[in-house]
Coordinates of C-alpha atoms in Angstrom, one line a residue:
M1 CA 101.2 108.1 122.3
I2 CA 98.4 105.6 121.3
N3 CA 100.9 103.1 119.8
T4 CA 103.1 103.3 122.8
A5 CA 100.1 102.6 125.1
A6 CA 99.2 99.6 123.0
K7 CA 102.8 98.3 123.3
I8 CA 102.8 98.7 127.0
K9 CA 99.4 97.0 127.3
K10 CA 100.7 94.1 125.2
D11 CA 103.8 93.6 127.4
F12 CA 102.3 94.5 130.7
P13 CA 98.5 93.9 130.5
R14 CA 97.9 94.5 134.3
I15 CA 99.2 98.1 134.1
K16 CA 96.4 100.6 134.0
I17 CA 96.8 103.4 131.4
I18 CA 95.1 106.8 131.4
I19 CA 95.7 108.9 128.3
V20 CA 95.6 112.6 129.3
T21 CA 95.8 114.9 126.3
S22 CA 95.1 118.4 125.1
M23 CA 94.3 117.2 121.6
P24 CA 90.5 117.4 120.9
E25 CA 90.8 115.0 117.9
E26 CA 87.8 112.7 118.3
S27 CA 89.6 109.7 116.8
F28 CA 91.9 109.7 119.8
I29 CA 89.0 108.5 122.0
R30 CA 88.4 105.5 119.7
K31 CA 92.1 104.8 119.3
A32 CA 92.7 104.8 123.1
R33 CA 89.9 102.3 123.6
E34 CA 91.3 100.1 120.8
A35 CA 94.8 100.2 122.3
G36 CA 93.3 98.9 125.6
C37 CA 93.7 102.1 127.7
E38 CA 91.5 102.0 130.7
S39 CA 90.7 105.8 130.6
H40 CA 91.2 108.9 128.4
W41 CA 90.6 112.5 129.5
Y42 CA 91.5 116.0 128.6
K43 CA 94.2 118.2 130.2
D44 CA 92.0 121.3 130.4
V45 CA 89.8 120.0 133.2
G46 CA 90.3 120.9 136.8
V47 CA 92.6 119.0 139.1
E48 CA 89.7 117.5 141.0
D49 CA 88.2 116.1 137.8
L50 CA 91.5 114.6 136.8
L51 CA 92.1 113.1 140.3
S52 CA 88.6 111.6 140.1
V53 CA 89.4 110.0 136.7
M54 CA 92.5 108.5 138.3
D55 CA 90.7 107.2 141.3
R56 CA 87.9 105.7 139.3
T57 CA 90.4 104.1 136.9
M58 CA 92.4 102.5 139.8
A59 CA 89.1 101.2 141.2
G60 CA 88.5 99.3 138.0
E61 CA 86.3 101.7 136.1
S62 CA 87.0 102.7 132.5
V63 CA 86.5 106.5 132.1
Y64 CA 86.1 108.2 128.8
P65 CA 84.6 111.5 127.9
D66 CA 81.2 111.4 126.1
D67 CA 82.5 113.7 123.4
A68 CA 85.6 115.7 122.4
P69 CA 85.6 119.3 123.6
V70 CA 83.9 121.7 121.2
I71 CA 86.4 124.1 119.5
K72 CA 85.9 127.0 117.2
I73 CA 87.5 126.7 113.8
G74 CA 87.0 130.0 111.9
L75 CA 83.3 130.8 112.1
A76 CA 82.2 127.2 112.8
K77 CA 82.1 125.0 115.9
S78 CA 83.7 121.6 115.6
T79 CA 80.3 120.0 116.1
E80 CA 78.9 121.6 112.9
F81 CA 80.7 119.3 110.5
T82 CA 79.0 116.2 109.0
K83 CA 80.6 112.8 109.3
R84 CA 81.5 112.9 105.6
E85 CA 83.0 116.4 105.9
L86 CA 85.1 115.1 108.8
D87 CA 86.2 112.1 106.6
V88 CA 87.3 114.5 103.8
L89 CA 89.0 116.7 106.3
R90 CA 90.9 113.9 107.9
E91 CA 92.3 112.8 104.5
L92 CA 93.2 116.4 103.6
V93 CA 95.1 116.8 106.8
N94 CA 96.9 113.5 105.9
G95 CA 98.1 115.2 102.8
H96 CA 95.9 113.5 100.2
S97 CA 94.7 115.2 97.0
Q98 CA 91.0 115.7 96.4
K99 CA 91.2 112.9 93.7
D100 CA 92.9 110.6 96.1
I101 CA 90.3 111.3 98.8
A102 CA 87.6 110.4 96.3
D103 CA 89.3 107.0 95.8
I104 CA 90.0 106.4 99.5
L105 CA 86.5 107.2 100.5
G106 CA 84.8 105.5 97.5
I107 CA 83.0 108.7 96.5
K108 CA 83.0 110.9 93.4
Y109 CA 85.5 113.6 93.0
D110 CA 82.7 116.1 92.7
S111 CA 81.4 115.0 96.1
V112 CA 84.8 115.7 97.6
R113 CA 84.7 119.2 96.1
T114 CA 81.2 119.7 97.4
H115 CA 82.2 118.7 100.9
L116 CA 85.2 120.9 100.8
K117 CA 83.2 123.9 99.6
S118 CA 80.7 123.3 102.5
I119 CA 83.6 123.2 105.0
L120 CA 85.0 126.4 103.7
L121 CA 81.6 128.1 103.7
K122 CA 80.9 127.0 107.3
T123 CA 84.3 128.2 108.5
G124 CA 84.7 131.3 106.4
Y125 CA 88.2 130.3 105.1
D126 CA 88.9 131.2 101.5
T127 CA 91.4 128.4 100.8
P128 CA 91.7 124.7 101.9
S129 CA 95.3 125.3 102.9
R130 CA 94.4 128.1 105.4
F131 CA 91.7 125.9 106.8
I132 CA 94.0 122.9 107.2
A133 CA 96.6 125.1 108.9
E134 CA 94.1 126.2 111.4
V135 CA 92.8 122.7 112.0
S136 CA 96.3 121.4 112.6
H137 CA 97.3 124.4 114.7
K138 CA 94.3 123.7 117.1
N139 CA 95.1 120.0 117.1
Y140 CA 91.6 119.3 116.0
M141 CA 92.9 116.6 113.7
I142 CA 96.5 115.3 113.8
P143 CA 98.0 113.9 110.6
E144 CA 98.6 110.2 110.8
F145 CA 102.2 110.6 109.6
Y146 CA 102.7 113.1 112.4
E147 CA 101.4 110.8 115.1
T148 CA 103.6 107.9 113.8
S149 CA 106.8 110.0 113.4
R150 CA 106.4 111.5 116.9
E151 CA 106.0 108.0 118.4
D152 CA 109.1 106.8 116.5
E153 CA 111.0 109.8 118.1
D154 CA 109.8 108.8 121.5
T155 CA 110.9 105.2 121.0
E156 CA 114.4 106.2 119.9
K157 CA 115.0 108.2 123.1

């Protein structure tokens, strides 16, 4: 979705793009801005709110939510995770091992394990795989390879 929007903006810079999604993944907000999208909003708002975003965008305003919607993951709210825990989580969702995550983030392996233990304690999950399944199911974080492969499918149609 984001890569497609960036391609459209490159080829047709005057077109205004509003990304409307049900995915609460916070990085989508940043990625939409980087792609040049004028606005980004969530599907779960009322019709009036969405029409307002459209009208404001067409009037030249760039409209983005202040924050992603708060979702419940196990016992925790999505706002309860630290930035570093989110970094570790993002790499886990992307399929990286704990050792690889340490290398990618430039931190010690034991730090990755500590962050993961903290995540599991906050959420009440007993294994990382159950936690990752829930995170993916709720679209809290989307694996990078999933986003890319979905866009490749869209391009082929």
